[in-house]
Coordinates of C-alpha atoms in Angstrom, one line a residue:
M1 CA 90.8 126.4 58.2
D2 CA 88.0 126.6 60.8
Y3 CA 86.1 124.1 62.6
F4 CA 83.2 123.9 64.8
F5 CA 81.5 120.9 67.1
T6 CA 77.6 120.5 66.7
S7 CA 75.3 121.0 69.6
R8 CA 71.7 121.4 69.3
D9 CA 71.8 123.1 73.0
K10 CA 73.7 126.2 71.5
V11 CA 71.3 125.8 68.7
R12 CA 68.1 126.2 71.2
R13 CA 70.0 129.3 73.0
F14 CA 71.5 130.8 70.2
G15 CA 70.1 130.3 67.0
A16 CA 69.0 132.9 65.0
I17 CA 67.6 132.8 61.2
A18 CA 69.5 134.9 58.8
D19 CA 66.9 137.3 57.1
G20 CA 65.5 135.9 53.5
I21 CA 65.9 132.3 54.9
D22 CA 62.4 130.0 55.5
L23 CA 63.9 127.4 57.7
D24 CA 62.7 125.7 61.5
F25 CA 66.1 125.8 62.6
L26 CA 65.3 123.7 65.7
R27 CA 63.3 121.4 63.7
Y28 CA 66.2 120.8 61.8
V29 CA 68.9 119.9 63.9
T30 CA 66.9 117.8 65.8
R31 CA 65.5 115.7 63.1
Q32 CA 65.5 112.0 62.2
R33 CA 69.7 111.3 61.1
A34 CA 71.0 114.9 61.9
L35 CA 74.1 115.2 63.0
K36 CA 74.8 113.6 66.4
D37 CA 75.9 115.9 68.9
G38 CA 79.9 116.4 69.4
T39 CA 80.1 115.7 65.2
P40 CA 83.0 118.4 64.2
F41 CA 83.0 119.5 60.6
F42 CA 85.8 121.7 59.0
L43 CA 85.1 124.6 56.5
G44 CA 88.3 125.5 54.5
S45 CA 89.1 128.9 53.0
V46 CA 86.4 129.7 50.5
M47 CA 83.8 128.5 53.9
R48 CA 83.1 125.0 52.4
P49 CA 83.3 121.5 53.6
L50 CA 86.9 120.4 53.8
E51 CA 87.5 116.6 52.7
P52 CA 88.2 114.4 53.2
H53 CA 88.3 115.4 57.1
C54 CA 84.1 116.1 57.2
S55 CA 83.5 112.7 55.9
F56 CA 86.5 110.7 58.2
F57 CA 85.2 112.4 61.4
L58 CA 81.4 111.3 60.2
D59 CA 82.3 107.6 59.9
L60 CA 84.0 108.0 63.3
A61 CA 80.7 110.0 65.3
K62 CA 78.6 106.3 64.1
T63 CA 80.4 105.1 67.1
L64 CA 82.4 107.5 69.0
K65 CA 81.2 109.5 71.9
A66 CA 81.3 113.5 71.7
K67 CA 84.6 113.6 74.4
S68 CA 86.1 110.6 72.1
L69 CA 85.4 112.6 68.7
R70 CA 86.8 116.1 70.3
D71 CA 90.2 114.7 71.4
Y72 CA 90.5 112.8 67.8
T73 CA 89.7 116.1 66.4
Y74 CA 92.1 118.0 68.1
D75 CA 94.6 115.2 68.0
F76 CA 94.0 115.3 63.7
L77 CA 94.2 119.0 63.6
D78 CA 97.7 118.8 65.0
F79 CA 98.5 116.0 62.3
S80 CA 97.2 118.0 59.4
D81 CA 98.5 121.9 60.0
F82 CA 102.0 119.6 60.7
L83 CA 101.9 118.4 57.1
E84 CA 101.1 122.0 55.8
S85 CA 103.8 123.2 57.8
L86 CA 106.6 121.0 55.4
D87 CA 108.5 122.6 53.0
P88 CA 106.9 121.7 50.6
P89 CA 103.6 121.8 52.2
S90 CA 101.8 118.4 52.4
D91 CA 98.6 117.3 53.3
V92 CA 96.9 113.8 55.1
L93 CA 96.6 112.0 51.8
S94 CA 99.7 113.1 49.9
A95 CA 101.6 112.3 52.9
T96 CA 104.7 109.8 52.9
E97 CA 106.0 107.2 55.4
D98 CA 108.9 110.2 55.5
D99 CA 106.5 113.1 57.0
L100 CA 105.1 110.5 59.1
L101 CA 108.5 109.6 60.5
A102 CA 109.2 114.0 60.5
Y103 CA 105.7 113.7 62.7
R104 CA 106.9 111.3 64.9
E105 CA 110.0 112.9 65.6
H106 CA 108.7 116.5 66.1
C107 CA 105.7 115.4 68.6
T108 CA 108.9 113.2 70.4
Q109 CA 111.7 114.8 70.4
H110 CA 111.8 118.2 68.8
R111 CA 108.5 120.0 70.6
D112 CA 109.0 122.4 73.9
E113 CA 107.2 119.6 75.6
P114 CA 107.8 116.1 74.1
M115 CA 105.4 113.4 74.3
S116 CA 105.6 110.7 76.7
P117 CA 105.7 107.3 74.9
A118 CA 101.7 106.8 76.2
T119 CA 100.6 110.1 74.9
W120 CA 102.1 109.2 71.7
K121 CA 100.3 105.7 71.5
R122 CA 97.0 107.8 71.5
R123 CA 98.0 110.4 68.7
R124 CA 98.8 107.1 66.8
V125 CA 95.9 105.2 66.9
T126 CA 94.1 108.6 65.1
I127 CA 96.6 108.1 62.6
H128 CA 95.7 104.4 62.0
S129 CA 92.4 105.2 62.0
F130 CA 92.2 107.8 59.3
Y131 CA 94.5 105.4 57.5
D132 CA 92.6 102.8 57.8
W133 CA 89.5 104.5 56.7
A134 CA 90.7 106.0 54.0
V135 CA 92.2 102.6 52.2
D136 CA 89.1 100.4 53.6
E137 CA 86.3 102.3 53.7
A138 CA 86.2 105.5 51.5
K139 CA 88.8 104.1 48.6
L140 CA 90.8 107.5 48.8
L141 CA 94.4 105.5 49.1
A142 CA 95.4 102.2 47.4
R143 CA 97.3 101.5 50.6
R144 CA 98.9 103.4 53.8
P145 CA 101.4 105.6 53.3
Y146 CA 103.8 103.5 55.4
Y147 CA 104.7 99.2 55.7
R148 CA 103.3 97.6 58.4
R149 CA 105.4 94.8 59.7
P150 CA 103.5 91.2 60.4
N151 CA 104.3 92.2 64.3
G152 CA 101.9 95.0 64.3
R153 CA 105.3 97.9 64.1
D154 CA 105.5 100.4 61.9
V155 CA 106.9 104.1 61.4
L156 CA 104.6 105.4 63.9
S157 CA 105.9 103.1 66.5
W158 CA 108.0 104.3 69.1
G159 CA 108.9 103.6 72.7
A160 CA 107.6 101.4 75.5
T161 CA 104.5 102.5 77.2
A162 CA 105.6 102.2 81.2
A163 CA 103.8 100.1 83.4
L164 CA 100.7 101.4 85.4
D165 CA 102.2 103.4 88.0
V166 CA 100.3 102.2 90.9
R167 CA 100.6 105.0 93.9
H168 CA 98.5 104.5 97.0
L169 CA 97.7 106.5 100.3
T170 CA 98.9 105.3 103.8
Y171 CA 95.4 106.3 105.9
E172 CA 97.7 109.0 107.6
Q173 CA 98.4 110.8 104.0
W174 CA 94.4 110.1 103.3
R175 CA 93.0 111.7 106.8
F176 CA 95.7 114.8 106.0
L177 CA 94.4 115.2 102.9
D178 CA 90.7 114.8 103.8
R179 CA 90.6 116.9 106.7
V180 CA 93.2 119.9 105.7
G181 CA 93.1 119.7 102.1
L182 CA 89.6 119.6 101.3
R183 CA 87.7 120.3 104.5
G184 CA 90.1 123.0 105.2
L185 CA 91.1 122.4 108.8
L186 CA 94.0 123.0 110.2
P187 CA 96.3 120.2 111.9
D188 CA 94.9 120.7 115.1
G189 CA 91.6 120.0 114.1
T190 CA 90.3 123.6 114.3
A191 CA 89.3 125.8 111.0
D192 CA 91.3 127.8 108.9
P193 CA 89.6 131.3 108.4
S194 CA 91.8 131.7 105.0
F195 CA 90.2 128.4 103.7
R196 CA 87.5 129.7 101.0
S197 CA 85.9 127.0 99.4
A198 CA 82.0 126.2 100.6
H199 CA 81.8 122.6 99.5
T200 CA 84.1 120.9 101.6
L201 CA 81.7 118.3 102.2
R202 CA 81.1 117.7 99.2
D203 CA 84.4 117.0 98.3
S204 CA 85.3 115.2 101.6
A205 CA 82.6 113.0 100.9
A206 CA 83.5 112.4 97.1
G207 CA 87.0 111.2 98.0
N208 CA 85.9 109.0 100.5
L209 CA 83.5 107.4 98.4
S210 CA 86.2 106.5 95.7
I211 CA 88.6 105.1 98.5
T212 CA 86.1 103.0 99.8
T213 CA 84.9 101.8 96.7
G214 CA 87.2 101.9 94.1
L215 CA 85.2 103.5 91.7
R216 CA 86.4 106.0 88.9
L217 CA 86.3 109.7 88.4
R218 CA 84.2 109.0 85.7
E219 CA 81.8 107.1 87.6
F220 CA 81.3 108.8 91.2
R221 CA 81.0 112.4 89.6
A222 CA 78.0 111.3 87.5
L223 CA 75.8 109.7 90.3
L224 CA 72.0 110.7 90.8
D225 CA 71.2 111.4 94.4
I226 CA 68.6 108.5 94.0
E227 CA 71.3 105.8 93.5
V228 CA 72.9 106.4 96.2
G229 CA 69.9 107.4 98.7
P230 CA 69.5 107.7 102.2
P231 CA 71.3 105.4 104.9
R232 CA 69.3 102.5 105.6
R233 CA 68.1 101.6 109.5
D234 CA 69.9 98.3 109.7
G235 CA 73.1 100.0 108.5
T236 CA 73.7 97.6 105.3
A237 CA 75.7 99.0 102.6
K238 CA 73.9 100.3 99.4
E239 CA 74.5 98.3 96.1
V240 CA 75.0 100.8 93.0
E241 CA 74.2 99.1 89.4
L242 CA 76.8 100.7 87.4
E243 CA 76.3 100.7 83.4
A244 CA 76.4 103.3 81.2
I245 CA 79.2 105.5 83.4
A246 CA 81.2 102.6 83.6
K247 CA 84.5 102.7 81.7
F248 CA 83.6 100.5 78.4
G249 CA 80.0 100.2 79.5
L250 CA 81.0 97.3 81.5
P251 CA 77.7 96.5 83.9
R252 CA 78.9 95.7 87.8
T253 CA 77.7 96.1 91.1
V254 CA 79.5 98.8 93.9
E255 CA 78.5 98.4 97.4
I256 CA 78.7 101.4 99.4
Q257 CA 79.8 101.1 102.8
D258 CA 76.9 102.7 105.6
A259 CA 79.6 105.2 107.2
T260 CA 80.3 106.3 103.8
V261 CA 76.5 106.6 102.9
R262 CA 76.1 108.8 105.9
E263 CA 78.8 111.1 104.9
I264 CA 77.1 111.7 101.8
D265 CA 73.6 112.4 103.7
W266 CA 75.2 114.6 105.8
Y267 CA 76.4 116.5 102.6
R268 CA 72.8 115.9 100.8
R269 CA 71.1 117.7 104.0
T270 CA 73.3 120.6 104.3
E271 CA 75.7 121.9 101.3
R272 CA 74.0 120.6 98.5
A273 CA 70.6 121.4 99.9
A274 CA 71.5 125.3 100.2
T275 CA 73.2 125.1 96.2
V276 CA 69.7 123.4 94.9
R277 CA 67.8 126.5 96.4
K278 CA 70.2 129.1 94.9
A279 CA 70.2 127.5 91.6
S280 CA 66.6 126.5 91.1
R281 CA 65.1 129.5 89.6
N282 CA 68.0 130.0 87.1
L283 CA 67.8 126.4 86.0
W284 CA 64.2 127.1 85.9
R285 CA 65.0 129.5 83.0
R286 CA 67.0 126.8 81.4
R287 CA 64.2 124.1 81.3
E288 CA 63.8 123.9 77.4
E289 CA 67.5 122.2 77.3
F290 CA 66.9 119.6 80.4
F291 CA 65.7 116.0 81.1
V292 CA 63.0 117.0 82.8
V293 CA 61.4 114.4 85.5
D294 CA 58.1 114.4 86.8
D295 CA 57.8 110.2 87.9
V296 CA 60.6 108.5 89.7
N297 CA 60.2 105.0 90.3
T298 CA 63.0 103.8 92.8
R299 CA 62.0 100.6 93.2
Q300 CA 62.8 99.6 89.2
M301 CA 65.1 102.5 89.0
K302 CA 63.6 104.2 86.1
L303 CA 62.5 108.1 85.3
R304 CA 60.3 109.1 83.3
G305 CA 59.4 112.6 82.0
V306 CA 59.9 115.1 79.0
E307 CA 63.2 115.8 77.0
H308 CA 62.9 118.3 74.6
G309 CA 59.0 118.5 74.3
R310 CA 59.6 114.5 73.9
R311 CA 58.4 112.1 76.5
R312 CA 61.0 109.6 77.9
T313 CA 61.3 107.0 79.6
W314 CA 65.1 105.9 81.2
S315 CA 66.6 103.3 82.8
V316 CA 68.8 104.9 85.9
K317 CA 71.9 102.7 84.9
A318 CA 71.2 102.7 81.1
M319 CA 71.6 106.8 81.6
D320 CA 75.2 108.2 80.5
A321 CA 77.0 111.2 82.3
E322 CA 75.7 114.2 79.2
L323 CA 72.1 113.2 79.7
R324 CA 72.8 112.6 84.2
A325 CA 74.1 116.3 84.2
R326 CA 70.6 117.4 82.5
T327 CA 68.7 116.0 84.5
M328 CA 66.1 117.3 87.0
I329 CA 63.1 117.3 88.5
E330 CA 60.8 120.2 89.8
G331 CA 60.9 121.2 93.4
E332 CA 59.4 124.3 95.0
H333 CA 61.7 126.5 94.1
G334 CA 61.9 125.9 90.5
L335 CA 64.2 123.1 89.0
E336 CA 66.3 120.9 91.3
P337 CA 69.3 119.1 89.8
M338 CA 69.4 115.1 90.1
A339 CA 72.8 114.3 90.1
L340 CA 74.8 113.6 93.6
F341 CA 77.6 115.6 93.4
I342 CA 77.1 119.6 92.3
G343 CA 78.8 123.1 91.9
R344 CA 77.5 126.5 93.2
H345 CA 75.4 126.7 89.6
G346 CA 73.5 123.4 90.2
R347 CA 75.3 121.6 87.6
M348 CA 77.2 117.9 87.6
L349 CA 80.8 119.5 88.1
T350 CA 83.5 118.6 85.0
S351 CA 86.3 115.5 85.7
Q352 CA 88.3 118.5 84.9
R353 CA 86.6 120.6 87.8
W354 CA 87.7 117.4 90.1
E355 CA 90.7 117.3 88.7
Q356 CA 91.8 120.9 89.7
I357 CA 90.0 120.4 93.2
F358 CA 92.1 117.4 94.2
L359 CA 94.9 119.4 93.1
D360 CA 94.7 122.5 95.5
A361 CA 93.9 120.0 98.2
H362 CA 97.1 118.6 97.6
A363 CA 99.1 121.8 97.3
R364 CA 97.6 123.1 100.5
T365 CA 98.5 120.0 102.2
L366 CA 102.2 120.7 101.3
R367 CA 101.9 124.2 102.0
I368 CA 100.4 123.5 105.6
I369 CA 103.0 121.0 106.5
E370 CA 105.9 123.4 105.5
E371 CA 104.5 126.6 107.8
H372 CA 103.5 123.6 110.5
D373 CA 107.1 121.7 110.3
L374 CA 105.4 118.7 110.2
E375 CA 107.3 115.3 109.7
L376 CA 104.0 113.7 107.6
E377 CA 105.9 113.1 104.4
M378 CA 103.0 113.7 101.7
P379 CA 103.5 112.4 97.8
H380 CA 104.7 114.9 95.1
Q381 CA 101.8 114.5 93.6
V382 CA 98.1 113.1 94.3
R383 CA 95.7 112.3 91.5
I384 CA 92.2 111.5 92.1
H385 CA 92.6 108.1 90.5
D386 CA 95.2 107.3 93.4
L387 CA 92.0 106.5 95.5
R388 CA 91.0 103.4 93.4
H389 CA 94.4 102.4 93.0
T390 CA 94.5 102.5 97.7
F391 CA 90.9 100.9 97.0
A392 CA 92.6 98.3 94.6
V393 CA 95.9 97.6 96.6
Y394 CA 94.4 97.4 100.1
M395 CA 91.4 95.0 99.4
L396 CA 93.6 92.7 97.4
E397 CA 95.6 92.4 100.7
L398 CA 93.1 92.2 102.9
L399 CA 91.2 89.3 100.8
T400 CA 94.5 87.5 100.6
E401 CA 95.0 87.7 103.9
L402 CA 91.3 86.8 105.1
L403 CA 91.8 83.7 102.9
R404 CA 95.2 82.4 104.2
K405 CA 93.2 82.7 107.7
Q406 CA 90.0 80.9 106.4
D407 CA 92.6 78.2 105.0
A408 CA 94.6 77.9 108.5
E409 CA 91.4 77.4 110.3
E410 CA 90.2 74.5 108.0
Y411 CA 93.4 73.1 108.7
A412 CA 93.4 73.3 112.0
R413 CA 89.8 71.8 112.4
S414 CA 90.2 69.3 109.1
G415 CA 93.8 68.2 108.9
R416 CA 93.3 69.5 105.1
V417 CA 93.2 72.4 103.0
P418 CA 90.2 73.2 101.4
A419 CA 90.3 72.5 97.9
Y420 CA 90.7 75.8 96.4
A421 CA 90.6 74.7 92.6
A422 CA 86.9 73.4 93.2
D423 CA 86.2 77.7 94.7
H424 CA 88.3 79.4 92.6
Q425 CA 85.8 81.8 91.0
S426 CA 84.3 82.8 94.8
R427 CA 87.4 82.3 97.0
N428 CA 90.6 84.1 94.5
P429 CA 90.9 87.5 95.8
F430 CA 92.5 88.3 92.7
L431 CA 89.0 87.7 90.8
T432 CA 87.4 89.4 93.3
V433 CA 89.3 92.7 93.1
M434 CA 88.9 92.5 89.4
R435 CA 85.3 92.2 89.7
L436 CA 85.1 94.9 92.3
L437 CA 87.1 97.8 89.9
G438 CA 85.4 96.6 87.0
H439 CA 88.0 95.8 84.8
R440 CA 87.7 94.4 81.5
R441 CA 90.9 92.6 81.4
P442 CA 93.1 90.2 83.7
E443 CA 95.7 92.0 82.9
S444 CA 95.0 95.3 84.5
T445 CA 94.4 93.7 87.7
M446 CA 97.7 92.2 87.5
R447 CA 99.7 95.4 87.5
Y448 CA 98.3 95.4 91.2
L449 CA 99.5 92.0 92.0
T450 CA 102.5 92.6 90.9
Y451 CA 103.0 96.2 93.0
K452 CA 101.8 93.9 95.9
K453 CA 104.5 91.0 95.1
K454 CA 107.2 94.2 94.6
S455 CA 106.1 96.2 98.0
N456 CA 104.9 93.8 100.5
L457 CA 106.7 95.5 103.5
L458 CA 105.1 98.6 102.9
V459 CA 101.9 97.8 101.8
A460 CA 101.9 95.5 105.3
Q461 CA 102.8 98.6 107.3
A462 CA 100.0 100.7 105.5
I463 CA 97.3 98.4 106.0
K464 CA 98.1 97.9 109.7
E465 CA 97.7 101.6 109.4
W466 CA 94.3 102.0 108.3
N467 CA 92.8 98.4 110.3
D468 CA 93.7 100.3 113.6
Q469 CA 92.2 103.2 112.9
D470 CA 89.5 102.7 110.3
S471 CA 87.1 99.4 109.6
T472 CA 85.8 100.0 106.3
Y473 CA 87.8 97.7 104.5
A474 CA 88.0 95.1 106.8
E475 CA 84.4 95.1 106.5
L476 CA 84.4 94.9 103.3
A477 CA 86.8 92.4 102.9
S478 CA 85.2 89.9 105.8
R479 CA 81.8 90.4 103.8
H480 CA 83.1 88.8 100.6
G481 CA 84.9 86.5 102.9
G482 CA 81.7 85.3 104.0
R483 CA 80.6 84.9 100.5
W484 CA 83.6 82.4 100.0
T485 CA 82.1 79.9 102.8
D486 CA 78.7 79.7 101.4

């Protein structure tokens, strides 16, 4: 079985019509009701569409984005390949409950690297989605090949998903990771001649942006340059409205502190400017693939330009990551990317590339600590998402302490504690952090609260280190505290 993913850009770049076929292939793939980009299709041994695979994913493509479709595809192919390897072979429509049980045990016990409960849970979602579709939508099966109990458990259920592993960095750990791991300095602050990265300011600015705002990787990597902009003259924070690039598309406003904006501006005027100049001509040669902007409305945050020969107008907050990666503007030397954080080719960096950057930075910190016999203890693993955890833990603790201080001052002044129930929405640190993080459910934020309760002494010591040397969190907490007293 062969499989492919639809891509209009690849058709534009590499499409060629066989002799004797009269077809405008570009017009065909961009017509109304054409297959959405990223839709997988499958071919059998005689190069004919393979069912029910094609129909199932054609239905999924109505609601899922390209990345989710790709993940579902690989999961479904693994399941299908396993069924074909059985003796006697089976397939997705004739599989029995015993076949599904065998697949679960294969994935969670017998593989060279068995799946964790969390990974298997995602694989289980793919299988459930297919059989729900086959029974309820396509009517290919009279019933599912497995029994589902009233409590939701079935033969695919396995293991308990572990609670969120909340890991935060102390100020000393982050400073070392930033200066030594990302910027390539030595412990004494001098430059390391063996460090080869040419994007130290970019990597450091992105890390500081995440740790001081709680932005997810998927969010900060897709920011446009105009969304952050230059520092304000009065030194106030910059507000950025998120929507399409936020998780689940939940709108929220993020505050970027002046210190972070200034660091980003330094990167913008140095490394980024140099990268843009080098990449502009190559980008111009591929301009037909991009959304080329010729009108920027910063007041309404709208972009107007040409995309594939069609004039389009987009609200910036409604642009998804894929569109942002293709958004360019004409400059002095050619096309210039509008993405804030870009790679050496002038394109937005992928999530995988960012993960690799932080993986390399962490490995470097461990090596430098060992070579210089330093007493600093770094976590055995550092993920980009740990920066978001750090923001959540510290903000929750700082806002809680600020609330206690305000209550104590009110009690000393009036002899009573403020009516907490009356202003619960505006003063509750838990709800404030939930809003700052853009969580959809309170349970997600509760994990940080549980973590805080379990490690009060550790968190208190870490907060002291941050407050002694950096005021970003304290300033942000005070700003929200000021809102409480309005």
